[in-house]
Amino acid sequence: MPAAIHSPASAEFEALLADLRQLAPELEAEDVSPMRQLRSMSDYGVMQWGIPAEYGGVELEKRDETFGYLQLASACLTSTFVLSQRAAAITRLVSSENQQLREDLLPKFARHELFTTVGISHLTTSRRHLGKPAVHAEPTDNGFVLNGTIPWVTGASFADLILCGATLDDGREILIFIEQSQPGITIGEPPKLLALNASRTGEVQLENVEASSAYLVAGPVEKVMKGNVGGVTGSLTTSALATGAALGTLQLLKEETASREEIAEMASPLYAELDALQEDLSYMLTHVAEELPEHLTTETIRQRANSLALRSSQAYLVACKGAGFVAGHPAERLVREAMFFVVWSCPQPVMAAAMRECCTF
């Protein structure tokens, strides 16, 4: 088994990236999941990232961990997206006051004995406009009974545990783990997406699901998602994945234009933009919010990362000409994957910036 990766700059990490690049096209097939890729990540110790050493984890510097995700996304966006949802659940658990739950689950997550994901988007952006909670929690003597629909869960069909967000009658919210195999849980058939179908992202229906208080991660409190979890670092993960998507595309574009000097010269601003974006991302990860200049915010970084991912993929398609438009070519896949960032965890300022860019000549 390879040595655990303690630095994304290590030779072991480069070997993992090469493995993921080779496997990435397989995820375009029907009815597949990224289990092989996740096992490979586990073999290289990536599943230990973000988990305290006392629970068997590897505590990387936040910059190294985030740039590790960036590099992973450059090799295989689908499996890295799935990994990011696991990381979101683990980050919440690490910050939980439920010590017994931390002791029970974190070592198993570090050893990749259990896989987890999150179903919490409905507490922030997804479906809040409907006026009633997507998932209702009724307190009981032993915990809560959950009813409703989690609209978006990534990897629910192959996850052992789902970190679910739910709302009580008084408006307070909870985050609680439920076991995927529990009675009353129905994993819906994932809808056909433009890209990343192997992530198996879709809805999960809950009917009188009994959730034990032993699995309670946070709450009941108002706005449970506003807890002190992740801070600037946590909110930059999506930007890191978008930047990674751009990086992977631009690496292929450089290969495609190596002998085409005129096109390579036209593409040079994209490489400079990527370098600047990575420098600013690194700066944000190594400084506290009070030290950041006004132009460096999580929203502006996300806007730039989204835009670069989209334009890089289109430039690569242009360079590949008609061959890139044929199903199965990396160019057409990367164009579709870049579109994902327009809709994934996209706050209003980022969405507005994307609309302005689309609608401005």
Coordinates of N, CA and C in Angstrom, one line a residue, residues 29-260:
A29 N -19.5 6.3 -18.2 CA -20.3 5.2 -18.6 C -21.6 5.2 -17.7
E30 N -22.6 4.5 -18.2 CA -23.9 4.4 -17.5 C -23.8 3.7 -16.2
D31 N -24.5 4.1 -15.2 CA -24.7 3.4 -13.9 C -23.4 3.0 -13.3
V32 N -22.4 3.9 -13.2 CA -21.2 3.7 -12.5 C -21.1 4.6 -11.3
S33 N -20.2 4.3 -10.4 CA -19.9 5.2 -9.3 C -18.4 5.3 -9.1
P34 N -17.9 6.3 -8.4 CA -16.5 6.5 -8.3 C -15.9 5.6 -7.1
M35 N -16.4 4.5 -6.9 CA -15.9 3.7 -5.7 C -14.4 3.3 -6.0
R36 N -14.0 3.0 -7.2 CA -12.6 2.6 -7.5 C -11.7 3.8 -7.2
Q37 N -12.2 5.0 -7.6 CA -11.3 6.2 -7.4 C -11.2 6.5 -5.9
L38 N -12.3 6.3 -5.2 CA -12.3 6.6 -3.7 C -11.4 5.6 -3.0
R39 N -11.4 4.3 -3.5 CA -10.5 3.4 -2.9 C -9.0 3.7 -3.1
S40 N -8.8 4.3 -4.3 CA -7.4 4.7 -4.6 C -7.0 5.8 -3.7
M41 N -7.9 6.8 -3.5 CA -7.7 7.9 -2.6 C -7.4 7.4 -1.2
S42 N -8.2 6.4 -0.8 CA -8.0 5.8 0.6 C -6.6 5.1 0.7
D43 N -6.2 4.4 -0.4 CA -4.9 3.7 -0.4 C -3.8 4.7 -0.2
Y44 N -3.9 5.9 -0.7 CA -2.9 6.9 -0.6 C -3.1 7.8 0.6
G45 N -4.1 7.5 1.5 CA -4.2 8.3 2.7 C -5.0 9.5 2.7
V46 N -5.7 9.8 1.5 CA -6.4 11.1 1.4 C -7.6 11.1 2.4
M47 N -8.2 9.9 2.6 CA -9.4 9.8 3.5 C -9.0 10.2 5.0
Q48 N -7.7 10.4 5.3 CA -7.3 10.8 6.6 C -7.3 12.3 6.7
W49 N -7.3 13.0 5.6 CA -7.2 14.5 5.6 C -8.4 15.1 6.4
G50 N -8.1 16.1 7.1 CA -9.2 16.8 7.8 C -9.6 16.2 9.1
I51 N -9.1 15.1 9.5 CA -9.4 14.3 10.7 C -8.3 14.5 11.7
P52 N -8.5 14.9 12.9 CA -7.4 15.1 13.9 C -6.6 13.8 14.1
A53 N -5.3 14.0 14.3 CA -4.4 12.9 14.5 C -4.9 11.9 15.6
E54 N -5.5 12.5 16.6 CA -5.9 11.6 17.7 C -7.0 10.6 17.3
Y55 N -7.6 10.8 16.2 CA -8.6 9.9 15.6 C -8.0 9.1 14.4
G56 N -6.7 9.2 14.2 CA -6.1 8.4 13.1 C -6.0 9.2 11.8
G57 N -6.2 10.5 11.9 CA -6.2 11.4 10.7 C -4.8 12.0 10.5
V58 N -4.8 12.8 9.4 CA -3.6 13.6 9.0 C -4.0 15.0 9.0
E59 N -3.3 15.8 9.8 CA -3.7 17.3 10.0 C -2.7 18.1 9.1
L60 N -3.2 18.3 7.8 CA -2.4 19.2 6.9 C -2.7 20.7 7.2
E61 N -1.8 21.5 6.8 CA -2.1 22.9 6.8 C -3.3 23.2 5.9
K62 N -4.1 24.2 6.2 CA -5.3 24.4 5.5 C -5.0 24.7 4.0
R63 N -3.9 25.4 3.8 CA -3.5 25.7 2.4 C -3.2 24.4 1.7
D64 N -2.4 23.6 2.3 CA -2.0 22.3 1.6 C -3.2 21.4 1.4
E65 N -4.1 21.4 2.3 CA -5.3 20.5 2.1 C -6.2 21.0 1.0
T66 N -6.4 22.4 1.0 CA -7.3 22.9 -0.1 C -6.6 22.8 -1.4
F67 N -5.3 23.0 -1.5 CA -4.6 22.9 -2.8 C -4.6 21.4 -3.2
G68 N -4.6 20.5 -2.2 CA -4.7 19.1 -2.5 C -6.0 18.8 -3.2
Y69 N -7.1 19.4 -2.7 CA -8.4 19.2 -3.4 C -8.4 19.8 -4.8
L70 N -7.7 21.0 -4.9 CA -7.6 21.6 -6.2 C -6.9 20.7 -7.2
Q71 N -5.8 20.1 -6.8 CA -5.1 19.1 -7.7 C -5.9 17.9 -8.0
L72 N -6.6 17.4 -7.0 CA -7.4 16.2 -7.3 C -8.5 16.5 -8.3
A73 N -9.1 17.7 -8.2 CA -10.1 18.1 -9.1 C -9.6 18.3 -10.5
S74 N -8.3 18.6 -10.7 CA -7.7 18.7 -12.0 C -7.6 17.4 -12.6
A75 N -7.5 16.3 -11.8 CA -7.3 15.0 -12.4 C -8.7 14.3 -12.6
C76 N -9.6 14.5 -11.6 CA -10.9 13.8 -11.7 C -11.9 14.6 -10.9
L77 N -12.7 15.5 -11.6 CA -13.7 16.3 -10.9 C -14.8 15.5 -10.2
T78 N -15.3 14.5 -10.9 CA -16.4 13.8 -10.3 C -16.1 13.2 -8.9
S79 N -15.0 12.4 -8.9 CA -14.6 11.8 -7.6 C -14.2 12.8 -6.5
T80 N -13.6 13.9 -7.0 CA -13.3 15.0 -6.0 C -14.5 15.7 -5.5
F81 N -15.5 15.9 -6.3 CA -16.7 16.4 -5.8 C -17.4 15.5 -4.8
V82 N -17.4 14.2 -5.0 CA -17.9 13.3 -4.0 C -17.1 13.4 -2.8
L83 N -15.8 13.4 -2.9 CA -14.9 13.5 -1.7 C -15.2 14.8 -0.9
S84 N -15.5 15.9 -1.6 CA -15.8 17.2 -0.9 C -17.0 17.1 -0.1
Q85 N -18.0 16.3 -0.5 CA -19.2 16.2 0.3 C -19.0 15.3 1.5
R86 N -18.1 14.3 1.4 CA -17.7 13.6 2.6 C -16.9 14.5 3.5
A87 N -16.1 15.3 3.0 CA -15.3 16.3 3.8 C -16.2 17.3 4.5
A88 N -17.3 17.7 3.9 CA -18.2 18.6 4.5 C -18.9 18.0 5.8
A89 N -19.2 16.7 5.7 CA -19.8 16.0 6.8 C -18.8 15.9 7.9
I90 N -17.5 15.5 7.6 CA -16.5 15.3 8.6 C -16.1 16.6 9.2
T91 N -16.1 17.7 8.5 CA -15.8 19.0 9.1 C -16.8 19.3 10.2
R92 N -18.0 19.1 9.9 CA -19.1 19.3 10.9 C -18.9 18.5 12.1
L93 N -18.6 17.2 11.9 CA -18.4 16.3 13.0 C -17.2 16.7 13.9
V94 N -16.1 17.0 13.2 CA -14.9 17.4 14.0 C -15.2 18.6 14.9
S95 N -16.1 19.5 14.5 CA -16.4 20.7 15.3 C -17.6 20.4 16.2
S96 N -18.1 19.2 16.2 CA -19.3 18.9 17.1 C -18.9 18.8 18.5
E97 N -19.8 19.2 19.4 CA -19.7 19.0 20.8 C -20.0 17.6 21.3
N98 N -20.4 16.7 20.4 CA -20.7 15.3 20.7 C -19.5 14.5 20.7
Q99 N -18.8 14.5 21.8 CA -17.5 13.8 21.9 C -17.6 12.3 21.6
Q100 N -18.6 11.7 22.1 CA -18.7 10.2 21.9 C -18.9 9.9 20.5
L101 N -19.7 10.7 19.7 CA -19.9 10.5 18.3 C -18.6 10.7 17.6
R102 N -17.8 11.7 17.9 CA -16.5 11.9 17.3 C -15.6 10.7 17.5
E103 N -15.6 10.2 18.7 CA -14.7 9.0 19.0 C -15.2 7.7 18.3
D104 N -16.5 7.6 18.1 CA -17.1 6.5 17.4 C -16.8 6.5 15.9
L105 N -17.0 7.6 15.3 CA -17.1 7.7 13.8 C -15.8 8.1 13.2
L106 N -15.1 9.1 13.7 CA -13.9 9.6 13.0 C -12.8 8.6 12.7
P107 N -12.5 7.7 13.7 CA -11.5 6.6 13.3 C -12.0 5.8 12.1
K108 N -13.3 5.5 12.1 CA -13.8 4.6 11.0 C -13.7 5.4 9.7
F109 N -14.0 6.7 9.7 CA -13.9 7.5 8.5 C -12.4 7.5 8.0
A110 N -11.5 7.7 9.0 CA -10.1 7.8 8.6 C -9.6 6.5 8.0
R111 N -10.1 5.4 8.4 CA -9.7 4.1 7.9 C -10.6 3.7 6.6
H112 N -11.5 4.6 6.3 CA -12.4 4.3 5.1 C -13.2 3.1 5.3
E113 N -13.6 2.8 6.6 CA -14.5 1.7 6.9 C -15.9 2.1 6.7
L114 N -16.2 3.4 6.8 CA -17.5 4.0 6.6 C -17.4 5.1 5.6
F115 N -18.4 5.3 4.8 CA -18.4 6.5 3.9 C -19.6 7.4 4.2
T116 N -19.4 8.6 4.2 CA -20.5 9.6 4.6 C -20.6 10.7 3.5
T117 N -21.8 11.3 3.5 CA -22.0 12.4 2.6 C -23.0 13.4 3.4
V118 N -23.4 14.4 2.7 CA -24.3 15.4 3.3 C -25.5 15.6 2.6
G119 N -26.6 16.0 3.3 CA -27.9 16.4 2.7 C -28.3 17.7 3.5
I120 N -27.7 18.8 3.2 CA -27.9 20.0 4.0 C -28.2 21.2 3.2
S121 N -28.1 21.1 1.9 CA -28.3 22.3 1.0 C -29.6 23.0 1.2
H122 N -30.6 22.2 1.6 CA -32.0 22.8 1.8 C -32.0 23.8 2.9
L123 N -31.0 23.7 3.8 CA -31.0 24.7 5.0 C -30.5 26.0 4.6
T124 N -29.9 26.1 3.4 CA -29.3 27.4 3.0 C -29.9 27.9 1.7
T125 N -29.6 27.3 0.5 CA -30.0 27.8 -0.7 C -31.1 27.0 -1.4
S126 N -31.1 25.7 -1.2 CA -32.0 24.9 -2.0 C -33.4 24.8 -1.3
R127 N -34.4 25.2 -2.0 CA -35.8 25.1 -1.6 C -36.3 26.0 -0.4
R128 N -35.4 26.8 0.1 CA -35.9 27.7 1.2 C -37.0 28.6 0.8
H129 N -37.1 28.9 -0.5 CA -38.2 29.8 -1.0 C -39.5 29.1 -0.9
L130 N -39.6 27.8 -0.7 CA -40.9 27.2 -0.6 C -41.7 27.5 0.6
G131 N -41.1 28.1 1.6 CA -41.9 28.5 2.8 C -42.0 27.5 3.9
K132 N -41.8 26.2 3.6 CA -41.9 25.2 4.6 C -40.6 24.3 4.5
P133 N -40.2 23.8 5.7 CA -38.9 23.0 5.6 C -39.0 21.8 4.7
A134 N -37.9 21.5 4.0 CA -37.8 20.3 3.2 C -37.8 19.1 4.1
V135 N -37.2 19.2 5.2 CA -37.1 18.0 6.2 C -37.6 18.5 7.5
H136 N -38.6 17.9 8.1 CA -39.1 18.3 9.4 C -38.7 17.3 10.4
A137 N -38.3 17.8 11.6 CA -37.8 17.0 12.7 C -38.8 17.2 13.9
E138 N -39.3 16.0 14.4 CA -40.2 16.0 15.5 C -39.4 15.4 16.7
P139 N -39.2 16.1 17.8 CA -38.4 15.6 18.9 C -39.2 14.4 19.6
T140 N -38.4 13.4 20.0 CA -38.9 12.2 20.7 C -38.0 12.0 21.9
D141 N -38.3 11.0 22.7 CA -37.5 10.7 23.9 C -36.1 10.3 23.5
N142 N -36.0 9.6 22.4 CA -34.7 9.1 22.0 C -34.0 9.9 20.9
G143 N -34.6 11.0 20.4 CA -34.0 11.7 19.4 C -35.0 12.5 18.6
F144 N -35.2 12.2 17.3 CA -36.1 12.9 16.4 C -36.7 11.9 15.4
V145 N -37.9 12.3 14.9 CA -38.4 11.6 13.8 C -38.4 12.5 12.6
L146 N -37.8 12.1 11.5 CA -37.6 12.9 10.3 C -38.6 12.6 9.2
N147 N -39.2 13.6 8.6 CA -40.1 13.5 7.5 C -39.8 14.5 6.4
G148 N -39.8 14.2 5.2 CA -39.6 15.1 4.1 C -38.7 14.6 3.0
T149 N -38.2 15.5 2.3 CA -37.3 15.1 1.1 C -36.0 16.0 1.2
I150 N -34.9 15.3 1.2 CA -33.6 15.9 1.0 C -33.4 16.1 -0.5
P151 N -33.4 17.3 -1.0 CA -33.4 17.4 -2.5 C -32.2 17.0 -3.2
W152 N -31.0 17.2 -2.6 CA -29.8 16.9 -3.2 C -28.8 16.2 -2.3
V153 N -28.5 15.0 -2.6 CA -27.6 14.2 -1.8 C -26.6 13.5 -2.8
T154 N -25.3 13.7 -2.6 CA -24.4 13.1 -3.5 C -23.9 11.8 -2.9
G155 N -23.9 10.8 -3.7 CA -23.4 9.5 -3.3 C -24.3 8.8 -2.3
A156 N -25.6 9.1 -2.2 CA -26.4 8.5 -1.2 C -26.5 7.0 -1.3
S157 N -26.5 6.5 -2.6 CA -26.6 5.0 -2.8 C -25.4 4.2 -2.3
F158 N -24.3 4.9 -2.2 CA -23.1 4.1 -1.7 C -22.6 4.7 -0.4
A159 N -23.3 5.6 0.2 CA -22.9 6.1 1.5 C -23.5 5.2 2.6
D160 N -22.7 5.1 3.7 CA -23.2 4.4 4.9 C -24.0 5.4 5.8
L161 N -23.6 6.6 5.8 CA -24.3 7.6 6.7 C -24.5 8.9 5.9
I162 N -25.6 9.5 6.2 CA -25.9 10.8 5.6 C -26.1 11.8 6.7
L163 N -25.3 12.9 6.6 CA -25.5 14.0 7.6 C -26.7 14.9 7.1
C164 N -27.8 14.8 7.8 CA -29.0 15.4 7.3 C -29.3 16.7 8.1
G165 N -29.8 17.7 7.4 CA -30.3 18.9 8.1 C -31.8 18.8 8.2
A166 N -32.3 19.3 9.3 CA -33.8 19.2 9.5 C -34.2 20.4 10.4
T167 N -35.5 20.7 10.3 CA -36.0 21.9 11.0 C -37.2 21.5 11.9
L168 N -37.1 22.0 13.1 CA -38.2 21.8 14.1 C -39.3 22.8 13.9
D169 N -40.5 22.5 14.6 CA -41.6 23.4 14.5 C -41.3 24.8 14.9
D170 N -40.4 25.0 15.8 CA -40.1 26.4 16.3 C -39.1 27.1 15.5
G171 N -38.6 26.5 14.4 CA -37.7 27.1 13.5 C -36.2 26.7 13.7
R172 N -36.0 26.1 14.9 CA -34.6 25.7 15.2 C -34.2 24.5 14.2
E173 N -32.9 24.3 14.0 CA -32.5 23.4 13.1 C -31.5 22.4 13.7
I174 N -31.3 21.2 13.1 CA -30.4 20.2 13.6 C -29.6 19.7 12.4
L175 N -28.4 19.2 12.8 CA -27.6 18.3 11.8 C -27.5 17.0 12.5
I176 N -27.9 15.9 11.9 CA -27.9 14.6 12.5 C -27.6 13.5 11.5
F177 N -26.8 12.6 11.9 CA -26.5 11.4 11.0 C -27.6 10.5 11.0
I178 N -28.0 10.0 9.8 CA -28.9 8.9 9.6 C -28.2 7.8 8.8
E179 N -28.6 6.5 9.1 CA -28.0 5.4 8.4 C -28.8 5.2 7.1
Q180 N -28.0 5.0 6.0 CA -28.7 4.9 4.7 C -29.6 3.8 4.6
S181 N -29.4 2.7 5.4 CA -30.2 1.5 5.3 C -31.4 1.5 6.3
Q182 N -31.6 2.6 7.0 CA -32.7 2.6 8.0 C -34.1 2.5 7.3
P183 N -35.0 1.9 8.0 CA -36.4 1.9 7.5 C -36.9 3.4 7.3
G184 N -37.7 3.5 6.3 CA -38.2 4.8 6.0 C -37.4 5.7 5.1
I185 N -36.2 5.3 4.7 CA -35.3 6.0 3.8 C -35.4 5.4 2.4
T186 N -35.8 6.3 1.5 CA -35.9 5.9 0.1 C -34.9 6.7 -0.8
I187 N -33.9 6.0 -1.4 CA -32.9 6.7 -2.2 C -33.5 6.8 -3.6
G188 N -33.8 8.0 -4.1 CA -34.4 8.1 -5.4 C -33.4 7.9 -6.5
E189 N -33.9 7.5 -7.7 CA -33.0 7.3 -8.8 C -32.5 8.7 -9.2
P190 N -31.2 8.9 -9.3 CA -30.7 10.2 -9.6 C -31.1 10.7 -11.0
P191 N -31.4 11.9 -11.1 CA -31.8 12.4 -12.5 C -30.5 12.5 -13.4
K192 N -30.8 12.4 -14.7 CA -29.7 12.5 -15.6 C -29.2 13.9 -15.6
L193 N -27.9 14.1 -15.3 CA -27.3 15.4 -15.3 C -26.5 15.7 -16.5
L194 N -26.2 17.0 -16.7 CA -25.3 17.4 -17.8 C -23.9 16.8 -17.7
A195 N -23.5 16.6 -16.4 CA -22.2 16.0 -16.2 C -22.2 15.5 -14.8
L196 N -21.1 14.8 -14.4 CA -20.9 14.2 -13.0 C -22.0 13.2 -12.6
N197 N -22.5 12.5 -13.6 CA -23.6 11.6 -13.3 C -23.1 10.4 -12.3
A198 N -21.8 10.1 -12.4 CA -21.3 9.0 -11.5 C -21.3 9.4 -10.1
S199 N -21.5 10.7 -9.8 CA -21.6 11.2 -8.4 C -22.9 10.7 -7.7
R200 N -23.8 10.2 -8.6 CA -25.1 9.7 -8.1 C -25.8 10.7 -7.2
T201 N -26.0 11.9 -7.7 CA -26.6 13.0 -6.9 C -28.1 13.0 -7.2
G202 N -28.9 13.0 -6.2 CA -30.3 13.0 -6.3 C -31.0 13.2 -5.0
E203 N -32.3 12.9 -4.9 CA -33.0 13.2 -3.7 C -33.2 11.9 -2.8
V204 N -33.4 12.2 -1.6 CA -33.6 11.1 -0.6 C -34.9 11.4 0.2
Q205 N -35.8 10.5 0.2 CA -37.1 10.7 0.8 C -37.1 10.1 2.2
L206 N -37.6 10.8 3.2 CA -37.6 10.3 4.6 C -39.1 10.2 5.0
E207 N -39.4 9.1 5.5 CA -40.8 8.9 6.1 C -40.7 8.2 7.4
N208 N -41.0 9.0 8.4 CA -40.9 8.6 9.8 C -39.6 7.9 10.2
V209 N -38.5 8.5 9.8 CA -37.2 8.0 10.0 C -36.8 8.4 11.5
E210 N -36.4 7.4 12.2 CA -36.0 7.6 13.6 C -34.5 7.9 13.7
A211 N -34.2 9.1 14.1 CA -32.8 9.5 14.2 C -32.4 9.6 15.7
S212 N -31.4 8.9 16.1 CA -31.0 8.8 17.5 C -30.3 10.1 17.9
S213 N -30.5 10.5 19.1 CA -29.8 11.7 19.6 C -28.3 11.4 19.7
A214 N -27.9 10.1 19.8 CA -26.5 9.7 19.8 C -25.8 10.1 18.5
Y215 N -26.6 10.3 17.4 CA -26.0 10.7 16.1 C -26.1 12.2 15.9
L216 N -26.5 13.0 16.9 CA -26.7 14.4 16.8 C -25.4 15.1 16.7
V217 N -25.2 15.9 15.6 CA -23.9 16.6 15.4 C -24.0 18.1 15.9
A218 N -25.2 18.7 15.6 CA -25.3 20.1 16.0 C -26.8 20.4 16.2
G219 N -27.1 21.4 17.1 CA -28.5 21.8 17.3 C -29.1 21.1 18.5
P220 N -30.4 21.4 18.7 CA -31.2 22.3 17.9 C -30.9 23.8 18.2
V221 N -30.6 24.5 17.2 CA -30.3 26.0 17.3 C -30.9 26.6 16.0
E222 N -31.0 27.9 16.1 CA -31.4 28.7 14.9 C -30.2 28.8 14.0
K223 N -30.5 28.6 12.7 CA -29.5 28.7 11.6 C -28.2 27.9 12.0
V224 N -28.4 26.6 12.1 CA -27.4 25.7 12.5 C -26.2 25.8 11.5
M225 N -26.4 26.1 10.3 CA -25.3 26.2 9.3 C -24.4 27.4 9.5
K226 N -24.8 28.3 10.3 CA -24.0 29.5 10.6 C -23.0 29.3 11.7
G227 N -22.9 28.1 12.2 CA -22.0 27.7 13.2 C -20.5 28.0 12.8
N228 N -19.6 28.1 13.7 CA -18.2 28.4 13.4 C -17.5 27.2 12.9
V229 N -17.8 26.8 11.6 CA -17.3 25.7 11.0 C -16.6 26.1 9.7
G230 N -15.3 25.8 9.6 CA -14.7 26.0 8.3 C -14.3 27.4 8.0
G231 N -15.1 28.4 8.4 CA -14.7 29.8 8.1 C -14.5 30.1 6.7
V232 N -13.5 31.0 6.4 CA -13.1 31.3 5.0 C -12.6 30.0 4.3
T233 N -11.9 29.2 5.0 CA -11.3 28.0 4.4 C -12.4 27.1 3.9
G234 N -13.4 26.8 4.7 CA -14.4 25.9 4.2 C -15.1 26.4 3.0
S235 N -15.4 27.7 3.0 CA -16.2 28.3 1.9 C -15.3 28.4 0.6
L236 N -14.0 28.2 0.7 CA -13.2 28.2 -0.5 C -13.0 26.9 -1.2
T237 N -13.6 25.8 -0.6 CA -13.5 24.5 -1.3 C -14.1 24.5 -2.7
T238 N -15.3 25.0 -2.8 CA -15.9 25.0 -4.2 C -15.0 25.8 -5.2
S239 N -14.4 26.9 -4.7 CA -13.5 27.7 -5.6 C -12.3 26.9 -5.9
A240 N -11.8 26.1 -5.0 CA -10.6 25.3 -5.2 C -10.9 24.2 -6.3
L241 N -12.1 23.6 -6.2 CA -12.5 22.6 -7.2 C -12.7 23.3 -8.6
A242 N -13.3 24.5 -8.7 CA -13.4 25.1 -9.9 C -12.0 25.5 -10.5
T243 N -11.1 26.0 -9.7 CA -9.8 26.3 -10.1 C -9.1 25.0 -10.6
G244 N -9.3 23.9 -9.9 CA -8.7 22.7 -10.3 C -9.2 22.2 -11.7
A245 N -10.5 22.4 -11.9 CA -11.1 22.1 -13.2 C -10.4 22.9 -14.3
A246 N -10.2 24.2 -14.0 CA -9.5 25.0 -15.0 C -8.0 24.6 -15.2
L247 N -7.4 24.2 -14.1 CA -6.0 23.7 -14.2 C -5.9 22.5 -15.1
G248 N -6.7 21.5 -14.8 CA -6.7 20.3 -15.6 C -7.0 20.5 -17.1
T249 N -7.9 21.4 -17.4 CA -8.2 21.8 -18.8 C -7.0 22.5 -19.4
L250 N -6.4 23.4 -18.7 CA -5.3 24.2 -19.3 C -4.1 23.3 -19.5
Q251 N -3.9 22.3 -18.7 CA -2.8 21.4 -18.9 C -3.0 20.7 -20.3
L252 N -4.2 20.3 -20.6 CA -4.5 19.6 -21.8 C -4.4 20.6 -23.0
L253 N -4.9 21.8 -22.8 CA -4.8 22.9 -23.8 C -3.3 23.1 -24.2
K254 N -2.4 23.1 -23.2 CA -1.0 23.3 -23.5 C -0.5 22.2 -24.3
E255 N -0.9 21.0 -24.0 CA -0.4 19.9 -24.9 C -1.0 20.0 -26.3
E256 N -2.2 20.4 -26.4 CA -2.9 20.5 -27.7 C -2.2 21.5 -28.6
T257 N -1.8 22.6 -28.0 CA -1.2 23.7 -28.8 C 0.3 23.8 -28.7
A258 N 0.9 22.7 -28.3 CA 2.4 22.8 -28.2 C 3.1 23.1 -29.5
S259 N 2.5 22.6 -30.6 CA 3.2 22.9 -31.9 C 2.4 23.9 -32.7
R260 N 1.5 24.6 -32.1 CA 0.6 25.6 -32.8 C 0.9 27.0 -32.1

